[in-house]
Coordinates of C-alpha atoms (C1' of nucleotides) in Angstrom, one line a residue:
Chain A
X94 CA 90.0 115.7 84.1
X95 CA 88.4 118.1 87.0
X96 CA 90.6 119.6 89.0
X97 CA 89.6 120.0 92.5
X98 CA 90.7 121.6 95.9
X99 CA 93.1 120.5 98.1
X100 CA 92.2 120.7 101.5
X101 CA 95.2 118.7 102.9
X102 CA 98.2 120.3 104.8
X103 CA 101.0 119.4 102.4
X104 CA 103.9 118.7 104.0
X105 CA 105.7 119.3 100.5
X106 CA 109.3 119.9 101.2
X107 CA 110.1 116.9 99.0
X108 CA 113.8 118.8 97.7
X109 CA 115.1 117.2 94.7
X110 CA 118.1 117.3 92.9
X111 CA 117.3 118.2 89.5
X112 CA 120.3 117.3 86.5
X113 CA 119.2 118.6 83.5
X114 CA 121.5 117.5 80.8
X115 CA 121.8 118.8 76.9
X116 CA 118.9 117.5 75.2
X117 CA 120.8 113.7 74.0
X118 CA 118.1 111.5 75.2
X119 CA 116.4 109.2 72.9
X120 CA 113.1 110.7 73.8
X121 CA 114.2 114.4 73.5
X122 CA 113.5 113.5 69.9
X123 CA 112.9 117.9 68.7
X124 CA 110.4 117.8 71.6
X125 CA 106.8 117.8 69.0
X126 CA 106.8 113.7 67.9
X127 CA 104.2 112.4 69.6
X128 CA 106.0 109.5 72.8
X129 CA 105.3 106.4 73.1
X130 CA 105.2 105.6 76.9
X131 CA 105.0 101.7 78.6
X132 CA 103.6 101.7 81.9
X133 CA 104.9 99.0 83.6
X134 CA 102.2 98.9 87.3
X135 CA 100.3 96.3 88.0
X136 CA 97.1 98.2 89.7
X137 CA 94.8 99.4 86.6
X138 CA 94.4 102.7 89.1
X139 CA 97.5 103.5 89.1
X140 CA 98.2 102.7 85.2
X141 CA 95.5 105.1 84.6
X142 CA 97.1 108.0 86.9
X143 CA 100.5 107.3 85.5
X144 CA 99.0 107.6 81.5
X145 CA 97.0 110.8 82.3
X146 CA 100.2 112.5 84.4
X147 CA 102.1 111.5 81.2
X148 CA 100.1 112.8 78.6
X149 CA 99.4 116.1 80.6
X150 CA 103.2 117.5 80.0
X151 CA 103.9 115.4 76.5
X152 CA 102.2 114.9 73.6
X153 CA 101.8 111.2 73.5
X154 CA 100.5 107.8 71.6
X155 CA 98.7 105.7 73.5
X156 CA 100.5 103.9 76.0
X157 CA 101.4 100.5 76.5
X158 CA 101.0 98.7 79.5
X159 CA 102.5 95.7 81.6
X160 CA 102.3 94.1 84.8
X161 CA 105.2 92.8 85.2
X162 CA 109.2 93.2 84.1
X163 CA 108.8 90.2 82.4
X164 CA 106.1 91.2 80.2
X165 CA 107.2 94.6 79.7
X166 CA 110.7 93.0 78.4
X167 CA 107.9 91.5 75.5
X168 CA 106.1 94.6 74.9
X169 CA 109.0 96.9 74.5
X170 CA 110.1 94.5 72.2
X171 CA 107.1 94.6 69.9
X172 CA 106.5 98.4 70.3
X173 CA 109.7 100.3 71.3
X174 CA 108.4 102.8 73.7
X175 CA 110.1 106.3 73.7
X176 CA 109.5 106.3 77.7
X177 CA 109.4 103.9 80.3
X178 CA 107.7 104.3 83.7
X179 CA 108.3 101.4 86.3
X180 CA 106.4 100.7 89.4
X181 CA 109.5 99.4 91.3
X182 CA 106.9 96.9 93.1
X183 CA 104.9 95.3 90.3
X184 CA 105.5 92.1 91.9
X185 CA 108.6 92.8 93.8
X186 CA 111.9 94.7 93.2
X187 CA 114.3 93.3 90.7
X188 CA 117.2 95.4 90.2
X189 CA 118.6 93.3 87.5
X190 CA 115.1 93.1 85.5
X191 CA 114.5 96.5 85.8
X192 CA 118.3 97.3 84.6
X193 CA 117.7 94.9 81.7
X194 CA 114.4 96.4 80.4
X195 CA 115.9 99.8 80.5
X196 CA 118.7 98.4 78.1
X197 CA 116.9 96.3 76.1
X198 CA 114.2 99.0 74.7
X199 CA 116.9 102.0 75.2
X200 CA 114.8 103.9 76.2
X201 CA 114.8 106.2 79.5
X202 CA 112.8 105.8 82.7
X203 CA 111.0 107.1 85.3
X204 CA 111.2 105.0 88.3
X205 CA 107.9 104.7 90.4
X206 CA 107.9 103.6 93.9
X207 CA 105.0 102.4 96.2
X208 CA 106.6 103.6 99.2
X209 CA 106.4 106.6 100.6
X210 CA 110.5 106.6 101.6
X211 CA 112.7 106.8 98.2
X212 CA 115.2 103.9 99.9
X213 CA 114.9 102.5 96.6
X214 CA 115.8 105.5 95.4
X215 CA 119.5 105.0 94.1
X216 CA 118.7 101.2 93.1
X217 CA 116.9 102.9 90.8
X218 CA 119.6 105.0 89.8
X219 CA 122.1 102.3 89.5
X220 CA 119.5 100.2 87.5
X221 CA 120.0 102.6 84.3
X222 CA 116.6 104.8 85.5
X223 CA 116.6 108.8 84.3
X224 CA 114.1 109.5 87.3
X225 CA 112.7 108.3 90.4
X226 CA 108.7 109.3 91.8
X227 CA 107.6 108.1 94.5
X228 CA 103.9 108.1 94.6
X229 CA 103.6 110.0 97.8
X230 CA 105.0 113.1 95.8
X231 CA 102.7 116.2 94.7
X232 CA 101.6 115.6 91.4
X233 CA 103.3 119.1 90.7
X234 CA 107.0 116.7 91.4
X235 CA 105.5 114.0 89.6
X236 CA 104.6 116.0 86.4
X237 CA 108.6 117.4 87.0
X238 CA 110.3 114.2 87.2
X239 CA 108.4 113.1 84.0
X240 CA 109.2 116.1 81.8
X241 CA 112.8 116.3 83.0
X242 CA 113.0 112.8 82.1
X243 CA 111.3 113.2 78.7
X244 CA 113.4 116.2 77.9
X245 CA 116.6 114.2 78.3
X246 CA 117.5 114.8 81.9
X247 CA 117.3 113.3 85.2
X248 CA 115.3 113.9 88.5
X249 CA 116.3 112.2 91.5
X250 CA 115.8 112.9 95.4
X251 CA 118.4 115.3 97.1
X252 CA 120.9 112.9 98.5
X253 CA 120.6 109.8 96.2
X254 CA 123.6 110.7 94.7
X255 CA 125.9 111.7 96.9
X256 CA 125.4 109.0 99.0
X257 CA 126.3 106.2 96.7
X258 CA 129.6 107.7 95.9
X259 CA 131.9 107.2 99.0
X260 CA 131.2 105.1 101.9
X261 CA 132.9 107.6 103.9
X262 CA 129.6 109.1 105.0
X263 CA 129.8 110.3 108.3
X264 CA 127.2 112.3 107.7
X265 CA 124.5 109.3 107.8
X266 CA 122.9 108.3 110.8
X267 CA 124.1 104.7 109.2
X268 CA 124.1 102.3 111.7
X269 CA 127.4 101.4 110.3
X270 CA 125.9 99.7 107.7
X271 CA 128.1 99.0 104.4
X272 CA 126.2 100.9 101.4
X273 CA 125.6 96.6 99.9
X274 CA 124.3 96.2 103.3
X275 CA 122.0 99.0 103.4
X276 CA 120.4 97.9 100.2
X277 CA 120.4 94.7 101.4
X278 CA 118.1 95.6 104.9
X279 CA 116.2 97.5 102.5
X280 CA 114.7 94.7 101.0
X281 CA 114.3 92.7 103.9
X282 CA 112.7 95.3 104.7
X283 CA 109.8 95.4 102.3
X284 CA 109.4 91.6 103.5
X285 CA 111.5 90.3 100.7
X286 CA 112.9 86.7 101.1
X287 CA 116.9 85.7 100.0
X288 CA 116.2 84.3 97.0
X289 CA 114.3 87.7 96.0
X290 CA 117.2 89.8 97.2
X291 CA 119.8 88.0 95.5
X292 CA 117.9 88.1 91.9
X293 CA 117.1 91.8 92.6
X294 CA 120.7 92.8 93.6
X295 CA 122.5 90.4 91.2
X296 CA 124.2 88.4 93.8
X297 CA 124.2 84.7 94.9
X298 CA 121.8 83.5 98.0
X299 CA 124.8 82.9 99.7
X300 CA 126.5 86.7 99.9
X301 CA 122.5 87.7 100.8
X302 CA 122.6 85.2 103.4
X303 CA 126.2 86.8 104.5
X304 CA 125.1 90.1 104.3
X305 CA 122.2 89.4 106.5
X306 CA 124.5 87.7 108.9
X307 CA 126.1 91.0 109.2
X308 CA 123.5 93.1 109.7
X309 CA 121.9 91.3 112.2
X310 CA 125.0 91.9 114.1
X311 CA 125.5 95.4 113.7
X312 CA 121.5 96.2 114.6
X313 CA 121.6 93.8 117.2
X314 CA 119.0 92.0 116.3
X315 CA 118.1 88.1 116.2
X316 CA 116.4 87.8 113.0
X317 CA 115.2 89.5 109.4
X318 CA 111.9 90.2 111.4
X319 CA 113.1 92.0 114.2
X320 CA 115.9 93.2 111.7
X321 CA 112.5 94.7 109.5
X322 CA 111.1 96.2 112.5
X323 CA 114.3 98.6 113.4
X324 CA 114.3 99.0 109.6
X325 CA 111.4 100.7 109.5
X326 CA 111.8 103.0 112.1
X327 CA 114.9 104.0 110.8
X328 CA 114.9 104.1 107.2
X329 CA 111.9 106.2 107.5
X330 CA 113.1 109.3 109.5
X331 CA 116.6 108.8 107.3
X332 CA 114.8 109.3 104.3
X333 CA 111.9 111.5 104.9
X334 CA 115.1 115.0 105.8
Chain B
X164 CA 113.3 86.7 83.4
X165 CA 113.5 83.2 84.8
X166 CA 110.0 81.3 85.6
X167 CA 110.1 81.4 89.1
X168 CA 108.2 84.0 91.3
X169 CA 105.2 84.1 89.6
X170 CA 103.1 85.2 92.7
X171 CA 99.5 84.6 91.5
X172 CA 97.6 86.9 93.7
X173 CA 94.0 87.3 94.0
X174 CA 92.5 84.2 92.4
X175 CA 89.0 85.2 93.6
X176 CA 89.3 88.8 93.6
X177 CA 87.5 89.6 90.9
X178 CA 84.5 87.5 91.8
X179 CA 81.9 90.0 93.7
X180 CA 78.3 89.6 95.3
X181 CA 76.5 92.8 94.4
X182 CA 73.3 93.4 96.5
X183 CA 71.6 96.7 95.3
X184 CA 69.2 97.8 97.5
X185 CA 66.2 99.8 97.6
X186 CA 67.5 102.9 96.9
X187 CA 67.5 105.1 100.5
X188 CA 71.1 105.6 100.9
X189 CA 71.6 109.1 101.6
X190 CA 73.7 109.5 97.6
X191 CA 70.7 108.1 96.4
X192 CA 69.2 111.7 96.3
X193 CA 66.7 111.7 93.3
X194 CA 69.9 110.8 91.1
X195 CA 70.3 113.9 89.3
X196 CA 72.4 116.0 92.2
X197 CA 75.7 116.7 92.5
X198 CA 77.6 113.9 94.4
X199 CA 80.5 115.6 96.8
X200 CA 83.0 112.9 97.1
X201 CA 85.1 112.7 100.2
X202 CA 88.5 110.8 99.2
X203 CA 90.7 109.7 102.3
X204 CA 93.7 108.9 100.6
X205 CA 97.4 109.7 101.0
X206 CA 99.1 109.0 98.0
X207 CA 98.2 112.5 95.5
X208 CA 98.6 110.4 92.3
X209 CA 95.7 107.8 93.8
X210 CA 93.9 110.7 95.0
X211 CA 93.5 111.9 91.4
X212 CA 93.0 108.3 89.7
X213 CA 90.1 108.0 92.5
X214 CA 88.5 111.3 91.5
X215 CA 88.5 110.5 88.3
X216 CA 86.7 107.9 88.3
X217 CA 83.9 109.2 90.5
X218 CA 83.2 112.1 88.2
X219 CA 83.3 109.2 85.4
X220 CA 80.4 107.5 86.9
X221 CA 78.2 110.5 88.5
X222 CA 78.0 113.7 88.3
X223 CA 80.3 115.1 91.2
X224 CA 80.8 118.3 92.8
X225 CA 84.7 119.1 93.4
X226 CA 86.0 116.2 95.6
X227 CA 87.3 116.8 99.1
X228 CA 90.4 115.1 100.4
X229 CA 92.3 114.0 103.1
X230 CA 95.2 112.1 104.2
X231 CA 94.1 110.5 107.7
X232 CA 90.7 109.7 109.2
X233 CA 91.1 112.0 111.8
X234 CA 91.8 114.6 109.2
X235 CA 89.0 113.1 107.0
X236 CA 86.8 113.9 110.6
X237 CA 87.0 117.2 110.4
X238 CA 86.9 117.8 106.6
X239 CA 84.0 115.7 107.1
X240 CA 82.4 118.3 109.4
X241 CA 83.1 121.3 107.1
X242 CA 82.1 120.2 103.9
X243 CA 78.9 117.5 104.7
X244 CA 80.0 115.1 101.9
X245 CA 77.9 112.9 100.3
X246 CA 80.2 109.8 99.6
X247 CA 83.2 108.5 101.0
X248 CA 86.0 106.8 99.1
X249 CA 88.5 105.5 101.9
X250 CA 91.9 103.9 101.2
X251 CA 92.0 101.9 104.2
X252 CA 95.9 102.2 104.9
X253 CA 96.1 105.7 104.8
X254 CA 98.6 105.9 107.5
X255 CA 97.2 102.4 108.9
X256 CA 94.0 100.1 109.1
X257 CA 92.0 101.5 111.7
X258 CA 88.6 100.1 112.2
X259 CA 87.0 102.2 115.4
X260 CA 88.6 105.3 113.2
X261 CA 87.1 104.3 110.0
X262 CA 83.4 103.4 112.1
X263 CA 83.9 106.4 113.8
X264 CA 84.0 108.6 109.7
X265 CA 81.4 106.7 108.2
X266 CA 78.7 107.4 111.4
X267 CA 79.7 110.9 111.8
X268 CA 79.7 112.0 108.1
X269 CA 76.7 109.6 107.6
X270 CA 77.4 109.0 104.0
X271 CA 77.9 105.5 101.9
X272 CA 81.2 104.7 102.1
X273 CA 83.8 102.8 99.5
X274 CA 86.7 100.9 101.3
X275 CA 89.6 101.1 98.7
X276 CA 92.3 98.6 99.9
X277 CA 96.0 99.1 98.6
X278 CA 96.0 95.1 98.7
X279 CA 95.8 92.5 96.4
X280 CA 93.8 90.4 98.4
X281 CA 90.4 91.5 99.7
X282 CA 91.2 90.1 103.5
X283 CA 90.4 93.3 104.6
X284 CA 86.6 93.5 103.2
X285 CA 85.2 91.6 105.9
X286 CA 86.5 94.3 108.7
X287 CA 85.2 96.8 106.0
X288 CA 81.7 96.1 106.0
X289 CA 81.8 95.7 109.9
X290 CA 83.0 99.2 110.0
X291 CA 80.1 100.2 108.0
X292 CA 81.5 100.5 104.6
X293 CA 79.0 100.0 101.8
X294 CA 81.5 98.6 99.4
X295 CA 84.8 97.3 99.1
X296 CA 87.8 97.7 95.8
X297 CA 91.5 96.4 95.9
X298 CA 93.7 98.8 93.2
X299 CA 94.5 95.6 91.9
X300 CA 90.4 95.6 90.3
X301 CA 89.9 96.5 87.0
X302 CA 88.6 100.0 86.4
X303 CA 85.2 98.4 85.2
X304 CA 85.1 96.5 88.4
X305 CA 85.8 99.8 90.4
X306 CA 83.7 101.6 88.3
X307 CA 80.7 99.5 89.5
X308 CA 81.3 99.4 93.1
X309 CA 81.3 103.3 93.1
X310 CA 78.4 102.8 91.3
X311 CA 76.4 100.5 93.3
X312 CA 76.8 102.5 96.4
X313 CA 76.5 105.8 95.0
X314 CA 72.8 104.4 93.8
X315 CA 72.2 102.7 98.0
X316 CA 73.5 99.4 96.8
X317 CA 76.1 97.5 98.5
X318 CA 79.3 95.6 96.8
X319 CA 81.5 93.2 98.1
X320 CA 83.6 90.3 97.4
X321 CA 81.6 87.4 97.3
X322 CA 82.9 85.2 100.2
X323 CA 83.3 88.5 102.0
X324 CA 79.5 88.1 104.1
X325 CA 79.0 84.6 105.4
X326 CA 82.2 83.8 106.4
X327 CA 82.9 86.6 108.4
X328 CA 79.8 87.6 109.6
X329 CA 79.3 85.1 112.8
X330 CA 82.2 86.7 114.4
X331 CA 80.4 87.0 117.7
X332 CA 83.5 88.7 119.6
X333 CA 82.9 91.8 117.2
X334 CA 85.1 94.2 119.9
X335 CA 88.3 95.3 118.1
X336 CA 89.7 95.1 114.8
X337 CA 90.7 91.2 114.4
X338 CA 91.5 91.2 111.1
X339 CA 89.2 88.2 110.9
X340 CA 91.6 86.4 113.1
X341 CA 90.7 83.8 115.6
X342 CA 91.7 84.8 119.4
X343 CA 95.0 82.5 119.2
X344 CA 95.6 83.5 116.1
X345 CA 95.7 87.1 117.2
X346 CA 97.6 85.9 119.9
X347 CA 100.8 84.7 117.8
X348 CA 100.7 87.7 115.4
X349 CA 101.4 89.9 118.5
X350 CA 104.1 87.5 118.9
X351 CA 105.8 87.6 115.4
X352 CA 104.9 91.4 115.3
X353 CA 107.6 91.9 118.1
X354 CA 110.2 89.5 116.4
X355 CA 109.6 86.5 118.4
X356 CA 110.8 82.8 116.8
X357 CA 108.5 80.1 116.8
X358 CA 110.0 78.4 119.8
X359 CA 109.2 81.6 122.1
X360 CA 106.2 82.0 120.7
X361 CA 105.8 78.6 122.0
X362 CA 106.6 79.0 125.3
X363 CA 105.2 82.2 126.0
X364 CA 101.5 80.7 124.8
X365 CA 102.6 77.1 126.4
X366 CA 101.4 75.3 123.4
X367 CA 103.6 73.1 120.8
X368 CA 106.5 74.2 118.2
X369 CA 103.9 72.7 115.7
X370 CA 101.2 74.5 116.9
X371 CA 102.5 77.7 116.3
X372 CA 103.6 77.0 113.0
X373 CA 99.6 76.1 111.9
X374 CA 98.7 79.2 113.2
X375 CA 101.1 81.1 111.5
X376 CA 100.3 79.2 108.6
X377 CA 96.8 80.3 109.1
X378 CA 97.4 83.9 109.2
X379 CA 99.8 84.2 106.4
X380 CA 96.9 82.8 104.4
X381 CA 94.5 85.3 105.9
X382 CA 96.3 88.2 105.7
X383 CA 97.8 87.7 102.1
X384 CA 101.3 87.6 103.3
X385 CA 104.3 85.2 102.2
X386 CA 106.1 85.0 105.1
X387 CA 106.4 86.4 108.9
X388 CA 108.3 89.3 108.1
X389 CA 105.7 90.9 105.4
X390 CA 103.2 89.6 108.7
X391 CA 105.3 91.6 111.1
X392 CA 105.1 94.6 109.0
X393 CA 101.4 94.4 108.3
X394 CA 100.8 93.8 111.8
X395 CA 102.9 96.6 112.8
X396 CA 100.5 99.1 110.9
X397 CA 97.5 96.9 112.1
X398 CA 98.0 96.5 115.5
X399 CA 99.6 99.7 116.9
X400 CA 96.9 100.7 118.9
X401 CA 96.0 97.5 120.2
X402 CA 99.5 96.2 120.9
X403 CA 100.0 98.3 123.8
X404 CA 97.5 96.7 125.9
Chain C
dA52 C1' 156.0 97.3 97.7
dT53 C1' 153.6 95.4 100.9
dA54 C1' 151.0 94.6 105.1
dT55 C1' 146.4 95.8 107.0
dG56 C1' 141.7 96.2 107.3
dA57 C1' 137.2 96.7 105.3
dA58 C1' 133.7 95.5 101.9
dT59 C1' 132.3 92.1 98.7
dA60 C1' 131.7 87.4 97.3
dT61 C1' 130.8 82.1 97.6
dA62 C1' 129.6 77.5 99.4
dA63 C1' 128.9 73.8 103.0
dC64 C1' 126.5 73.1 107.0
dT65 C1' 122.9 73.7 110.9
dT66 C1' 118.8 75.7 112.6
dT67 C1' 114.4 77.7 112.0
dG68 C1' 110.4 78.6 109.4
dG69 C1' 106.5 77.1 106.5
dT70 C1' 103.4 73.1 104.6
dT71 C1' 100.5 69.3 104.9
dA72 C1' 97.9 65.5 106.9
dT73 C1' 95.4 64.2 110.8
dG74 C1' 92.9 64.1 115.3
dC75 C1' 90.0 66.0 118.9
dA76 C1' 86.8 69.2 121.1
dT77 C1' 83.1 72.7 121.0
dG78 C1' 79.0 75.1 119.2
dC79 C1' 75.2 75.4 115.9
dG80 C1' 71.5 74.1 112.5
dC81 C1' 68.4 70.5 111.3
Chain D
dG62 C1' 70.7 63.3 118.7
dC63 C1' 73.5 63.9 114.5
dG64 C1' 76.1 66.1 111.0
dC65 C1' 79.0 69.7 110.2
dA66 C1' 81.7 73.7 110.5
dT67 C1' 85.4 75.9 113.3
dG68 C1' 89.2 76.5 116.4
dC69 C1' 93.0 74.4 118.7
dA70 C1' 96.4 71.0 118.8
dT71 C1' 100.3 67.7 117.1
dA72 C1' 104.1 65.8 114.2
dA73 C1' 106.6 64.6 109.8
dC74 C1' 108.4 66.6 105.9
dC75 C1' 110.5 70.1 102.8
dA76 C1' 112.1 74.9 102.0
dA77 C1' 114.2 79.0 103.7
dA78 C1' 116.9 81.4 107.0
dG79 C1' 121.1 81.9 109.5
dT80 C1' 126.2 80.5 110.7
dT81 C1' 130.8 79.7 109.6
dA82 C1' 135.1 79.3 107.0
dT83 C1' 137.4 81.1 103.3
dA84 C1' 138.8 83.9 99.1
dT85 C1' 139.2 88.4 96.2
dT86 C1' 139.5 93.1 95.6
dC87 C1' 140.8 97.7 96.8
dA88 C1' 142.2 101.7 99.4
dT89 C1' 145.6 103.3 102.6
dA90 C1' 149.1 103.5 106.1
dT91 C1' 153.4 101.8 107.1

DNA sequence: ATATGAATATAACTTTGGTTATGCATGCGC
DNA sequence: GCGCATGCATAACCAAAGTTATATTCATAT
């Protein structure tokens, strides 16, 4: 593949917390049998980046691909990939689908994100994921995430971690948002409706509905769509540190 | 998963009119030169999927790139390329900007949209774009719009001409909205509810509601808040007037 | 140990949003 | 002139959003 010269102003910066564990992941398998990766993105551009990144730091099989969570769940089933790497948006976000494919083909992943802010970030995380990429990153970051991930680790931005631990942060320009509440404006915020959120965060239309209720309250705002708005002139500088 | 949210986008995506020309584009240069590709897109991993494919379909001369037309502007000016590939959200839709690139670089230009549906081809080929490609096309499908305007064609989805061609009010990016329907978007972009939408324009609750209706369908969206957030990209210069 | 407060969860209910069918006016091709 | 496409308008109907009351868990300050 040619290489090129970049002309842009790279605004880089992108720190990342890098936890490189002993080698215990089912893909650290004595780093020379070939991986199996299933791409799970639904734009054939982006399945083609994704399969070329991949087999530039591994030695791989040909990959597998699907479009959706649904059909990956069938795939991994019938060819028990090594690696998995998620587009958190092939259709929309689904926490719970997401979580389940990681379990169900044991195998680790990289999660890919449309967005240029990783909000989705410790989701991700929570979903069972070994690495998050958002594909704003330098392909230098991406090719890191993926062999970290490959090798048995994990690669996640700076402060996903952290954050999720204690809702003490008084660090966080928060808005005094709950962490559940955070997530929960971060979907709205991607234009997701109730019944979305609740099947992506594993909760009942009813607590969405109530978190909502909140939120709107605490931002001041009348509705999800002015609620979306604030969102994403906040989330972004919050993230982008 | 369950069989809900099945979301079948894009219906007649795939279907494109192709109208290759006599070949006088200015890539149309005796078909043995290198092609330098200009490539206006922000995402890195894109960036390389979209190279790619250009060098897999003509013989190409190391690609220039940029994040933002106005970057792509002066790129443009230093390196003289020959063809422009232009996702058209890089940062946001712009039409004057993306007019403005094509005219002073005075190459062939492909729109590349990061949306499954092709609503924004019509604005494309106003702005003097010689083709037009969602991510969600099939690499043979991409392949063969790059190809048709690298050889002076043009190629574009098929209902992409007629219907939006009588526009006679041609003066700012409309999205291939109607006046009134520009109107409410303003309105929902701002977080306005249907009733003071209503008002403000002094039409009917009902009314309203068709026109949103209307330009949920034309913009692809699923609901006023994915609308909002479109809009938000989409009309930030114009929203100030 | 126990009262307090904050975060999470749920369901019943009301309001708003989104869909569809239909009618009327204007502008354009034949 | 006439047919026909297009934009604007309206209302009835169904789906989704938003509100309210209430319960459970858990940390922590009496």
């Amino acid at each position: 593949m040619n290489g090129g010269l970049e002309l842009t102003v790279g605004d880089d910066a992108r720190r990342v917390e890098k936890t490189v564990g002993p080698s215990e992941g089912r893909a650290a398998k004595s780093a020379r049998a070939p991986i199996t990766p299933l791409i799970v993105e639904e734009k054939p551009i982006c399945r083609h980046a994704i399969a070329d990144l991949v087999s530039e730091v591994a030695l791989t099989a040909p990959p597998s691909f699907a479009s959706s969570l649904s059909e990956a769940l069938k795939v991994a089933g019938a060819r028990a990939p090594d690696l998995l790497l998620v587009d958190l948006f092939s259709v929309s976000f689904d926490f719970d689908g997401l979580r389940r494919l990681i379990l169900a083909s044991r195998a680790p992943a990289v999660a890919i994100d449309d967005r240029p802010n990783p909000s989705f970030a410790g989701l991700a995380r929570m979903a069972g994921a070994q690495g998050y990429a958002s594909k704003n990153y330098e392909l230098d970051t991406f090719r890191a995430v993926i062999r970290a991930v490959i090798e048995g680790g994990a690669h996640f931005p700076r402060e996903t971690s952290a954050a999720r631990q204690r809702r003490t942060d008084v660090s966080g320009p928060s808005l005094g948002l709950s962490p559940r509440q955070m997530d929960v404006l971060k979907c709205i915020a991607v234009g997701m409706s109730n019944q979305q959120i609740a099947t992506s965060l594993g909760i009942t239309l009813g607590t969405v509905k109530l978190h909502i209720h909140a939120i709107l309250r605490l931002t001041g705002t009348r509705n999800r769509t002015e609620a979306a708005l604030i969102a994403g002139r906040f989330l972004a500088p919050t993230i982008e540190d």
